[in-house]
Short mmCIF file of C-alpha atoms in Angstrom, two decimals:
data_model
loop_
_atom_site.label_atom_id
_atom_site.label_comp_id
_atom_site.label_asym_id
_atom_site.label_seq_id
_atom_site.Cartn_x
_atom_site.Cartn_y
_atom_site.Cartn_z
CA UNK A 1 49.92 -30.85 -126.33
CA UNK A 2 49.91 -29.48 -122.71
CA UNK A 3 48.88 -31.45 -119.86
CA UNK A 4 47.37 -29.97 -116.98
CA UNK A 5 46.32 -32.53 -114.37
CA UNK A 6 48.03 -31.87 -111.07
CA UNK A 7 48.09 -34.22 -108.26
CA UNK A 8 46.35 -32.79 -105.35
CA UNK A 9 45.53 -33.09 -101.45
CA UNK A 10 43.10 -32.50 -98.78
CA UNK A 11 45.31 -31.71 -95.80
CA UNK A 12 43.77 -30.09 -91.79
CA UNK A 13 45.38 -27.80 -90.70
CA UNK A 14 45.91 -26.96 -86.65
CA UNK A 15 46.21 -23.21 -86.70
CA UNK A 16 44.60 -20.93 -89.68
CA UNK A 17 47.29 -18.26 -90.81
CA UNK A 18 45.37 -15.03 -88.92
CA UNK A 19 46.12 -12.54 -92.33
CA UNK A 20 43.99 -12.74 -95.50
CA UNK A 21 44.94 -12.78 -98.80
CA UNK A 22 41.27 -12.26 -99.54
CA UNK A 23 41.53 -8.47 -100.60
CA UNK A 24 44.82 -9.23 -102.95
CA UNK A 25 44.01 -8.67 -106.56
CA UNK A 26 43.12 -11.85 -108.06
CA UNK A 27 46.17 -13.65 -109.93
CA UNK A 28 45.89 -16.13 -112.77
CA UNK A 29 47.42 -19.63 -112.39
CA UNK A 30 48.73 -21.42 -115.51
CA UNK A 31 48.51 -25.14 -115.49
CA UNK A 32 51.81 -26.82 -116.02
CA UNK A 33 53.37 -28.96 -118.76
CA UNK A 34 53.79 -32.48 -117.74
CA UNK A 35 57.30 -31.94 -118.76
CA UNK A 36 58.59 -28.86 -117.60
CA UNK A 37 61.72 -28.72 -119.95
CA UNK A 38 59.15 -29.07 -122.83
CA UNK A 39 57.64 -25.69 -123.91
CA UNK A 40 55.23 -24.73 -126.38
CA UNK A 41 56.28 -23.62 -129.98
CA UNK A 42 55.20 -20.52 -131.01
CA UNK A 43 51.69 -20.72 -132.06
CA UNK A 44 50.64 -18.63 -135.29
CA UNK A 45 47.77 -16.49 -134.62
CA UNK A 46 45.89 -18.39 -136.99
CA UNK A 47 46.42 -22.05 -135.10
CA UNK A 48 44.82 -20.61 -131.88
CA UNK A 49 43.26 -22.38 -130.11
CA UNK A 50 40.33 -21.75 -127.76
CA UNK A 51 39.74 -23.49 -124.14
CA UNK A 52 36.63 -24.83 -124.40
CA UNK A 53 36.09 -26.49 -120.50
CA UNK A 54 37.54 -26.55 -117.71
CA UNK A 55 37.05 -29.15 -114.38
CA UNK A 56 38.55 -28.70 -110.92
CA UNK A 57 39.52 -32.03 -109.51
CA UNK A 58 39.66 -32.61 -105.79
CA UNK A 59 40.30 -35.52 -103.33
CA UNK A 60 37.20 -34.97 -101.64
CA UNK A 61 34.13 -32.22 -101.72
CA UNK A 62 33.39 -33.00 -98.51
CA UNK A 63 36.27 -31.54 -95.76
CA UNK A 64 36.05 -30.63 -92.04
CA UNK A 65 37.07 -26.65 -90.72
CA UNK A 66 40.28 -25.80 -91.39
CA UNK A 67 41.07 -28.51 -94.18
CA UNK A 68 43.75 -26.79 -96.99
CA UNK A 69 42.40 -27.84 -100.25
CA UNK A 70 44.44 -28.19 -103.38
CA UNK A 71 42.22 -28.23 -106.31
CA UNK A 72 43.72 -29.83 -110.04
CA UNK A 73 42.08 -28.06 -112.86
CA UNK A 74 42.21 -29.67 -116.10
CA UNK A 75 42.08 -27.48 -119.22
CA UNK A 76 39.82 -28.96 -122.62
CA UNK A 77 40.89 -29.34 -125.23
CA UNK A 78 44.56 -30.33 -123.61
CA UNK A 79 46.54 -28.59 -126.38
CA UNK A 80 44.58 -24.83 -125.77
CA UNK A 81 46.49 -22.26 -126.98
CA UNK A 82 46.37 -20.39 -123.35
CA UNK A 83 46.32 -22.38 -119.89
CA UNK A 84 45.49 -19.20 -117.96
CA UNK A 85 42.92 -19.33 -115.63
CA UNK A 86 41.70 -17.55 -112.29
CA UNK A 87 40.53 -19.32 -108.83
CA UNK A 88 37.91 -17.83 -106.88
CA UNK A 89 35.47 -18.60 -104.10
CA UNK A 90 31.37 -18.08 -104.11
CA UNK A 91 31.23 -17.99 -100.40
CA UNK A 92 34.84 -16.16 -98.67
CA UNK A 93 32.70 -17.82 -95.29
CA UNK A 94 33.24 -20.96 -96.41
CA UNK A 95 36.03 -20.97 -98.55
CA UNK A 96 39.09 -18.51 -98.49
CA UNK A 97 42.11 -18.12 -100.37
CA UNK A 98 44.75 -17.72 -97.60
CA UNK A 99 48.70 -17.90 -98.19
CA UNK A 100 48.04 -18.63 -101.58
CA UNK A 101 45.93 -21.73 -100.15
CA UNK A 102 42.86 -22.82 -99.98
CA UNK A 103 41.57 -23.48 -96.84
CA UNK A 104 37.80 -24.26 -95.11
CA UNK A 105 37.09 -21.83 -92.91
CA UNK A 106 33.72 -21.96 -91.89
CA UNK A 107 30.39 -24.17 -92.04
CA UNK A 108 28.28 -24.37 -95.51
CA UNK A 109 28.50 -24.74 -99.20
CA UNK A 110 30.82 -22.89 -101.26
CA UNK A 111 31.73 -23.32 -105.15
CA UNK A 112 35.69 -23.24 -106.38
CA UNK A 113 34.83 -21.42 -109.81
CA UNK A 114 37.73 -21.12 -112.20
CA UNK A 115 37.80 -18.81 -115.04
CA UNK A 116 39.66 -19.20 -118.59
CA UNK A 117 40.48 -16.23 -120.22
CA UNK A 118 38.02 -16.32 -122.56
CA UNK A 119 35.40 -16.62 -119.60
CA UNK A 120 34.83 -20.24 -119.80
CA UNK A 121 34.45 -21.34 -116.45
CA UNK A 122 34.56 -25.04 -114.52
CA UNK A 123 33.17 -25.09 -110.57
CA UNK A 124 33.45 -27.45 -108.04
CA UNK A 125 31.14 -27.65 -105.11
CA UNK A 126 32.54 -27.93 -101.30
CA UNK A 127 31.07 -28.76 -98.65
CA UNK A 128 32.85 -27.98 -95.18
CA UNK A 129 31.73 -29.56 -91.67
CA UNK A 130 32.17 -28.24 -88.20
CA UNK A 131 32.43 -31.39 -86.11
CA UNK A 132 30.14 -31.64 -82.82
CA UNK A 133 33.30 -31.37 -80.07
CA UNK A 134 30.39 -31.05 -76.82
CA UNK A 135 26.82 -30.91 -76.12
CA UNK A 136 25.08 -30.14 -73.02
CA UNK A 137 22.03 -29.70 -70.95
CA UNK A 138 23.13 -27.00 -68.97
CA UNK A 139 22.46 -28.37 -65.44
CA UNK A 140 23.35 -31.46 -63.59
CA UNK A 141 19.97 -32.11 -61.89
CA UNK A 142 16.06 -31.00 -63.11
CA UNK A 143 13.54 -31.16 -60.50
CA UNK A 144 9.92 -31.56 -62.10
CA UNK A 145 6.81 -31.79 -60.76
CA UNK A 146 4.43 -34.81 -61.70
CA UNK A 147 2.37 -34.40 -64.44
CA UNK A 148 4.20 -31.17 -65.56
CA UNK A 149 6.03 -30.71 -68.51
CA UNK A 150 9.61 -29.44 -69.50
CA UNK A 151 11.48 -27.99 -72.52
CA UNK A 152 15.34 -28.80 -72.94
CA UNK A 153 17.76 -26.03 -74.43
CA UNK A 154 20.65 -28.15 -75.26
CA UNK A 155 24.02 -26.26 -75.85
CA UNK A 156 26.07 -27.80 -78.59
CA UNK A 157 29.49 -26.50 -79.28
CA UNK A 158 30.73 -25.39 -81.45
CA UNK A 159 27.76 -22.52 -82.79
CA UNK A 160 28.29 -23.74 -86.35
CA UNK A 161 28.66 -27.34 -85.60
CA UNK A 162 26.64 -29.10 -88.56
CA UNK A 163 25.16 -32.28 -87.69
CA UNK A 164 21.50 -34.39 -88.39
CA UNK A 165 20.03 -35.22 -86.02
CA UNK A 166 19.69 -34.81 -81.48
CA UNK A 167 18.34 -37.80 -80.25
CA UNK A 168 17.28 -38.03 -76.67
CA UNK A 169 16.26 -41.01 -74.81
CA UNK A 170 14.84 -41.82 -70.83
CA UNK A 171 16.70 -44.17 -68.97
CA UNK A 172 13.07 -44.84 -67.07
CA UNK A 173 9.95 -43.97 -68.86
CA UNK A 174 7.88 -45.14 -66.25
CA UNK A 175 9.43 -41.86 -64.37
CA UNK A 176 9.30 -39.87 -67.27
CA UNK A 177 9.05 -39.78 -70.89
CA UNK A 178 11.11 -37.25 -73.20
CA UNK A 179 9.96 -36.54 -77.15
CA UNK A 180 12.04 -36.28 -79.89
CA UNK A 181 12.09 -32.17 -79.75
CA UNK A 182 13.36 -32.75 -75.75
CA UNK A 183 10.05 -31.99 -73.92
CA UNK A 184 10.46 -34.36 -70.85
CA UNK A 185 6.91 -35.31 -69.66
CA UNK A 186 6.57 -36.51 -65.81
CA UNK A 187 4.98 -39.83 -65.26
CA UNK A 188 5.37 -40.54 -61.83
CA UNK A 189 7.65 -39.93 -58.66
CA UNK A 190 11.32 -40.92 -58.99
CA UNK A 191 14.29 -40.22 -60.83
CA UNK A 192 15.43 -40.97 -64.09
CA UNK A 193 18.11 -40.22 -66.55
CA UNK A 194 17.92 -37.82 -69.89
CA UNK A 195 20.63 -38.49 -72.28
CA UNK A 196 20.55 -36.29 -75.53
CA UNK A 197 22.95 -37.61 -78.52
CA UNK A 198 24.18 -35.72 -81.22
CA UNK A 199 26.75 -37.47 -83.99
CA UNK A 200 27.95 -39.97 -80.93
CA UNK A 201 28.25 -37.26 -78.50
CA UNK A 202 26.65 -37.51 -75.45
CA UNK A 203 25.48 -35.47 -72.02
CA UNK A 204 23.00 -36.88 -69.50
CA UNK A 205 20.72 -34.93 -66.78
CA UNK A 206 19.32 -36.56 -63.97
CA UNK A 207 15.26 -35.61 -63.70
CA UNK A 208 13.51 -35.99 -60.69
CA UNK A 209 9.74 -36.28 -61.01
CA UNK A 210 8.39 -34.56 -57.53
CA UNK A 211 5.15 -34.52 -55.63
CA UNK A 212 3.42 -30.71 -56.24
CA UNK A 213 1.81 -28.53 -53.80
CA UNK A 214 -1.41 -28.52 -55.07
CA UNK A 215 -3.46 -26.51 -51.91
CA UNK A 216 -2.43 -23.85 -49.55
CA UNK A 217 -4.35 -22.30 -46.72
CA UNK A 218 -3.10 -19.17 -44.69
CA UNK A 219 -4.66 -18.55 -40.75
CA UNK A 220 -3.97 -15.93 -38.30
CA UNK A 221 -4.15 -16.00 -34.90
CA UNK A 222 -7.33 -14.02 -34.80
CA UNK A 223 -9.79 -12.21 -37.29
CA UNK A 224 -9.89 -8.78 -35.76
CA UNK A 225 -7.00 -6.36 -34.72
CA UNK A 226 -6.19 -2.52 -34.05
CA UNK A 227 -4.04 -0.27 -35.23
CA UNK A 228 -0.34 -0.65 -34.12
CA UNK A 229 -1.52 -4.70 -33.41
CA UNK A 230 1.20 -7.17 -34.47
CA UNK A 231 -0.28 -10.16 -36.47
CA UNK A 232 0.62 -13.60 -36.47
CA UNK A 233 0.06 -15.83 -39.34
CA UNK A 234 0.64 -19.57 -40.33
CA UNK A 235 0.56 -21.45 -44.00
CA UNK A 236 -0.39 -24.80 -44.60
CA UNK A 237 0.74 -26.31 -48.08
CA UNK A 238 -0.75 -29.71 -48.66
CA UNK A 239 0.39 -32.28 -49.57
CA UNK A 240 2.54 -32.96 -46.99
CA UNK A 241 4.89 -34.82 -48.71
CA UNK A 242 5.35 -32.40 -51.37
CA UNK A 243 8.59 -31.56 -52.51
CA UNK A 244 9.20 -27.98 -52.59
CA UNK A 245 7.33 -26.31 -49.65
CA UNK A 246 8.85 -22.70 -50.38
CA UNK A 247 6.63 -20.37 -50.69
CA UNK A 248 6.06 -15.95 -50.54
CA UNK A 249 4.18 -13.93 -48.49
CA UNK A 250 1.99 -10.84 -49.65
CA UNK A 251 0.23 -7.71 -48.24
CA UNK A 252 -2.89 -6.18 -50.03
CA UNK A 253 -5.34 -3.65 -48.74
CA UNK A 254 -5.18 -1.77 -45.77
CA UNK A 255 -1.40 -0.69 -45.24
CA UNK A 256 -0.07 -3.42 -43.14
CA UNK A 257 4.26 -4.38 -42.70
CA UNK A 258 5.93 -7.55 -42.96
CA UNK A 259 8.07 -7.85 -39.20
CA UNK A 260 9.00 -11.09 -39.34
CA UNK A 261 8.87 -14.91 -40.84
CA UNK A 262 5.38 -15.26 -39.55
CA UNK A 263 4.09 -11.55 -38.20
CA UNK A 264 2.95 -8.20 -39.78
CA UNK A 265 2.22 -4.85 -38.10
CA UNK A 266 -1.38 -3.43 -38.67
CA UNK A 267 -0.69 0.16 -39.70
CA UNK A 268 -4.19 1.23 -40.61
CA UNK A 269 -7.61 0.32 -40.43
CA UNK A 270 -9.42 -1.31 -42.97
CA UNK A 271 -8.70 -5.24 -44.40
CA UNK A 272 -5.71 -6.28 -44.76
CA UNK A 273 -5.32 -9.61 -46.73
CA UNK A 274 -2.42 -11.82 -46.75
CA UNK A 275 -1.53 -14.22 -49.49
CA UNK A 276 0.70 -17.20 -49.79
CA UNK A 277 2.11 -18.46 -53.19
CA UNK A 278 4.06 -21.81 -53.40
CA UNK A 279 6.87 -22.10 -56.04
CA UNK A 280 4.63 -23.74 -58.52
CA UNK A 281 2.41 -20.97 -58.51
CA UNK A 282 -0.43 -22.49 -56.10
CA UNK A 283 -2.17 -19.52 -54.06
CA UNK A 284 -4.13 -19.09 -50.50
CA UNK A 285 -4.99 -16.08 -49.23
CA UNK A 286 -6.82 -14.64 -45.60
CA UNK A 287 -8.62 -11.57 -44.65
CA UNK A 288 -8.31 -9.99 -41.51
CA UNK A 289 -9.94 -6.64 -40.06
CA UNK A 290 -8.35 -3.68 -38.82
CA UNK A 291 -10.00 -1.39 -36.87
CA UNK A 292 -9.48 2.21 -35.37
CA UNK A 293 -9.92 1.97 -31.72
CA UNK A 294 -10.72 5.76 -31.19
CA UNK A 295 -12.34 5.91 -34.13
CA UNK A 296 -15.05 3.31 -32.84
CA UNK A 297 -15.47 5.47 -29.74
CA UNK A 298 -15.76 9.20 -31.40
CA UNK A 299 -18.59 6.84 -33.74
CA UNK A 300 -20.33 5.57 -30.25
CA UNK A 301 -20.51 8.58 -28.50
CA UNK A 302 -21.43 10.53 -31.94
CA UNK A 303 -24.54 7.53 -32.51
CA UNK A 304 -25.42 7.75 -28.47
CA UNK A 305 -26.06 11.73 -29.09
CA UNK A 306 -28.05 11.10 -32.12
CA UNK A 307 -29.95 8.64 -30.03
CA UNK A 308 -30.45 11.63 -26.90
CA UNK A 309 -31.54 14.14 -29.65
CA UNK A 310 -34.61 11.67 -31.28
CA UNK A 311 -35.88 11.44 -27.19
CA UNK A 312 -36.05 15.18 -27.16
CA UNK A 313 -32.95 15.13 -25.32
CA UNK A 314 -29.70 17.22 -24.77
CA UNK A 315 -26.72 16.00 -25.99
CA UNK A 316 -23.72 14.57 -23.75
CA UNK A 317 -20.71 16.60 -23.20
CA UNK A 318 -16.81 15.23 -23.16
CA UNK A 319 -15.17 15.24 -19.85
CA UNK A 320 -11.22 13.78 -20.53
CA UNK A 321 -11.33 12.22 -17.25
CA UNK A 322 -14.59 10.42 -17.81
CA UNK A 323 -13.25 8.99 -21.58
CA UNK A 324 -10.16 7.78 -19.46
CA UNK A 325 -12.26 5.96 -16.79
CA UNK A 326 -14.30 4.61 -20.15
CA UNK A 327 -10.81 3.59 -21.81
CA UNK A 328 -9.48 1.70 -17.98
CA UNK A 329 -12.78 0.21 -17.45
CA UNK A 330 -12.93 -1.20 -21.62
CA UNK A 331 -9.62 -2.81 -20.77
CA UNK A 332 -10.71 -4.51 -17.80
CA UNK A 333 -13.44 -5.84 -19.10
CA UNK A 334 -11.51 -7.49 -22.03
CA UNK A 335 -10.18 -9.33 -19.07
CA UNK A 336 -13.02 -9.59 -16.55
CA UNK A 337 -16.09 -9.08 -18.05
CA UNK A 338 -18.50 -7.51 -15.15
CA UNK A 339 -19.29 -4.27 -13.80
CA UNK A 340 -16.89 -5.28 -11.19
CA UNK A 341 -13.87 -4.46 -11.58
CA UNK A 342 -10.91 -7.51 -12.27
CA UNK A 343 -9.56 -7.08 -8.36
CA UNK A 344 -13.45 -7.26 -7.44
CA UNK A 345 -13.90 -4.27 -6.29
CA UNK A 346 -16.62 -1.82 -8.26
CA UNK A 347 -16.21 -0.06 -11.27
CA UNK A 348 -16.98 3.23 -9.94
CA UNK A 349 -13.66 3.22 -8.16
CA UNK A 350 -12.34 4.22 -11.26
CA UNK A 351 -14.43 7.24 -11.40
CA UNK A 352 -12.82 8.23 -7.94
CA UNK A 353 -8.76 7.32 -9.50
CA UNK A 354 -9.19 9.50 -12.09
CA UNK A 355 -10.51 12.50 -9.94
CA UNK A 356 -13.93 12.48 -12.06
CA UNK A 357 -16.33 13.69 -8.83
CA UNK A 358 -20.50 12.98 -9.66
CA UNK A 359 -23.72 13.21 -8.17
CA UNK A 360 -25.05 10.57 -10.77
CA UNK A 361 -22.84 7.70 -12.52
CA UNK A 362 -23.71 4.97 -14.18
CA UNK A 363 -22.04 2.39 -16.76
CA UNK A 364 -22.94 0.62 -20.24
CA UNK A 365 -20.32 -2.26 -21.12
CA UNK A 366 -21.09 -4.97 -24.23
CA UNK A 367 -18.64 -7.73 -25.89
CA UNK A 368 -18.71 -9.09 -29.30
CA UNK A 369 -20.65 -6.56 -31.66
CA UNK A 370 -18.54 -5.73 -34.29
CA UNK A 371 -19.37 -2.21 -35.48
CA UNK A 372 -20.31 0.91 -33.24
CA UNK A 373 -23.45 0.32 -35.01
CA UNK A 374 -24.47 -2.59 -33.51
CA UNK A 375 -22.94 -1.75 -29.84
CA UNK A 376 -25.41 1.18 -29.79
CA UNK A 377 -28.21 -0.64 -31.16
CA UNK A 378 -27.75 -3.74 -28.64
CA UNK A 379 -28.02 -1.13 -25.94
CA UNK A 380 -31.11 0.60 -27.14
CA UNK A 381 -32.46 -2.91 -27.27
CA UNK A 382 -32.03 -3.44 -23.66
CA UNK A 383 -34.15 -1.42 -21.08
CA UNK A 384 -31.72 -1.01 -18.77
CA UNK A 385 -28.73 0.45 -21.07
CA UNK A 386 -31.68 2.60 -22.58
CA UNK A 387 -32.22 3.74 -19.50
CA UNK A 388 -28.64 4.94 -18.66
CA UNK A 389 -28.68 6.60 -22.28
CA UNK A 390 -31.64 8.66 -22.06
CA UNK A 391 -31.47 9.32 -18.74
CA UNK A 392 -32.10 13.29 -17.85
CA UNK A 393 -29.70 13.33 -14.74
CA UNK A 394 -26.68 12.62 -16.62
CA UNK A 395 -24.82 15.01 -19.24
CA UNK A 396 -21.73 13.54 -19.93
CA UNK A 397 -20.29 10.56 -21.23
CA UNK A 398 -17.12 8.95 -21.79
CA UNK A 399 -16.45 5.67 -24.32
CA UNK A 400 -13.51 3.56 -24.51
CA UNK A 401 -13.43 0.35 -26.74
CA UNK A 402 -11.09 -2.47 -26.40
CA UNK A 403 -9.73 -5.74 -28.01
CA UNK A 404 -8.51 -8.88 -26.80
CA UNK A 405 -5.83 -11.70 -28.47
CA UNK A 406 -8.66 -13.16 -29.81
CA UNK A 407 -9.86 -10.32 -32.04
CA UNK A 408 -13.12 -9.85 -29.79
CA UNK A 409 -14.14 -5.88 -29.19
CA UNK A 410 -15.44 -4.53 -26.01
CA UNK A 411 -17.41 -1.59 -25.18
CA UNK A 412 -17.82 0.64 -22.34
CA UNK A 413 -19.82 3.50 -21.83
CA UNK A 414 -19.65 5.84 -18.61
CA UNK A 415 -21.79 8.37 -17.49
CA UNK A 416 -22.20 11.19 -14.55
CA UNK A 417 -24.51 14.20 -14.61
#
């Protein structure tokens, strides 16, 4: 009778050998006699006997990475003709045949099948583990907002580390509460410590729970420009005690260029609107109005003609000393609103400055209206700039309009025969 039970062990290993044996040709193993000076008489063909099971013994089915496994496979009936059989592996991932050992390699289920001769076949089933050697959060410190809400991505090393269960707990719920997937939930202001736990080890992250900004407002210093005007703006982000006051600044409309922390340049007419967004996504936003000086005055003197032609008038011509007198005399009365002049003297000494000689001269100023629209029609309203308008004795006309800081337009008309 031949004995085949072998005494066997499940031994880690530090290093893995880095060459395979996995593409040898498989080999069959034949268990050995108890005795090994004993050997088998010679069989006649008809005494053969069949193997009719075989098991594979081990210390354990359950090993860690890199355990060498040495399997004891017992041969039924014990006095089989033949004790060859063949090792091999379901799952090379798992387990390998390396140096003529076998050896875990990786994380999972593999079965050690042998296989008789005659096909019959025993398995085993291993199970390797991959140990949990770290975990982390990632970061040292989570700022939160109150009431929002944050996912975890913990890191666990190794990849393939197999293990049950992460388990996360809040070292103050009344700060903040975490869920068993490692959404932390902010309660209220303060700090508080995340731990997540996975097979006894540990990280921690400190969360601090953080007033939001939950308004913002944006003002500039005034509501009206010109081209080539430099704005300045401020933002407001209420609360005040919220945490992270950081915000970005946006252009829309009208072209209009960022200059500084708090200006932009006014590039073109039209509306320009600026808009604030804090960190947490909170927006405020503010219009302002460009406008094209010369523009305005080409529309004025253009609406002023119209006005001559319905009276049965002629229209005014363009003298280029007259529209400078009209673009002096806007600016002064930006400062000095009066048809004298800021150093008191009167406004027809401008005429005389800028060589612009008349028999007739007269003068049409307005503040506030917005449009060239309403600057003509405030003067048609008023008998006395009517009068200067359709007067006969005068046939030219020069218009200059204005601004001051505080975004209000001026308008100045001139006239001389």
């Amino acid at each position: 009778m031949l004995l085949s039970a072998l005494l066997i062990a499940c031994s880690p290993v530090d290093a893995l050998p880095d060459e395979s044996e996995a593409g040898d040709p498989p080999d069959f193993d034949q268990a050995e006699p108890p005795d090994a000076t004993q050997r088998d008489p010679v069989v006649p063909q008809d005494d053969f006997i069949e193997i009719e099971r075989l098991t594979i013994e081990l210390d354990s089915y359950v090993v860690s990475r890199g355990t060498v496994i040495e399997p004891n496979v017992i041969i039924l009936p014990y006095d089989a003709t033949e004790s060859f059989y063949h090792l091999q592996s379901s799952d090379e991932t798992v387990l390998r045949r390396r140096m003529g050992r076998w050896t875990a390699v990786g994380a999972g289920r593999a079965d050690l099948i042998a296989t008789a001769t005659n096909g019959v076949t025993g398995r085993a089933r291993i199970t390797v583990t991959v140990a949990v050697e770290s975990v982390s959060l990632g970061e040292d410190e989570i700022i939160i907002e109150l009431d929002e809400s944050l996912a975890l991505t913990p890191v666990i090393y190794p990849e393939d580390a197999m293990f049950d269960h992460v388990y996360y707990t809040s070292s103050d719920e009344s700060v903040a509460t975490v869920t068993e997937d490692g959404t932390i939930n902010a309660v209220s202001v303060g700090t508080t410590e995340i731990t997540i736990s996975v097979d006894g080890v540990s990280a921690a992250v400190t969360v601090s729970v953080s007033v939001p900004v939950t308004g913002i407002s944006v003002r500039t210093d005034r509501s009206t420009y010109s081209i080539g005007d430099e704005a300045t703006f401020s933002v407001q982000l209420t609360p005040q005690d919220a945490a992270d006051r950081s915000f970005t600044i946006t252009l829309s409309g009208a072209p209009a260029s960022i200059t500084g922390d708090n200006t932009f340049s006014c590039d073109s007419a039209g509306e320009v609107t600026i808009t604030a967004t804090a960190a947490n996504g909170v927006t405020g936003s503010h219009t302002v109005t460009v406008i094209d000086l010369a523009a305005f005055a080409d529309e004025v003197f253009r609406l002023t003609n119209a006005e001559r032609e319905n009276a049965g008038l002629p229209p005014f011509g363009i003298r280029p000393e007259l529209t400078q007198v009209a673009l002096i005399r806007a600016d002064e009365i930006s400062r000095h609103f009066a048809h004298d002049r800021p150093d008191g003297r009167s406004c027809f000494t401008a005429f005389e400055e800028n060589g612009v000689s008349y028999n007739w001269a007269g003068e049409n100023i307005a503040a506030g209206q917005r449009t060239p629209e309403e600057a003509v029609q405030g003067w048609m309203d008023s008998p006395g700039h009517r009068a200067n308008i359709l007067r006969r004795e005068y046939g030219h006309l020069g218009v200059g309009v204005a601004i001051d800081n505080t975004g209000r337009i001026y308008w100045s008309q001139n006239f001389t025969d």
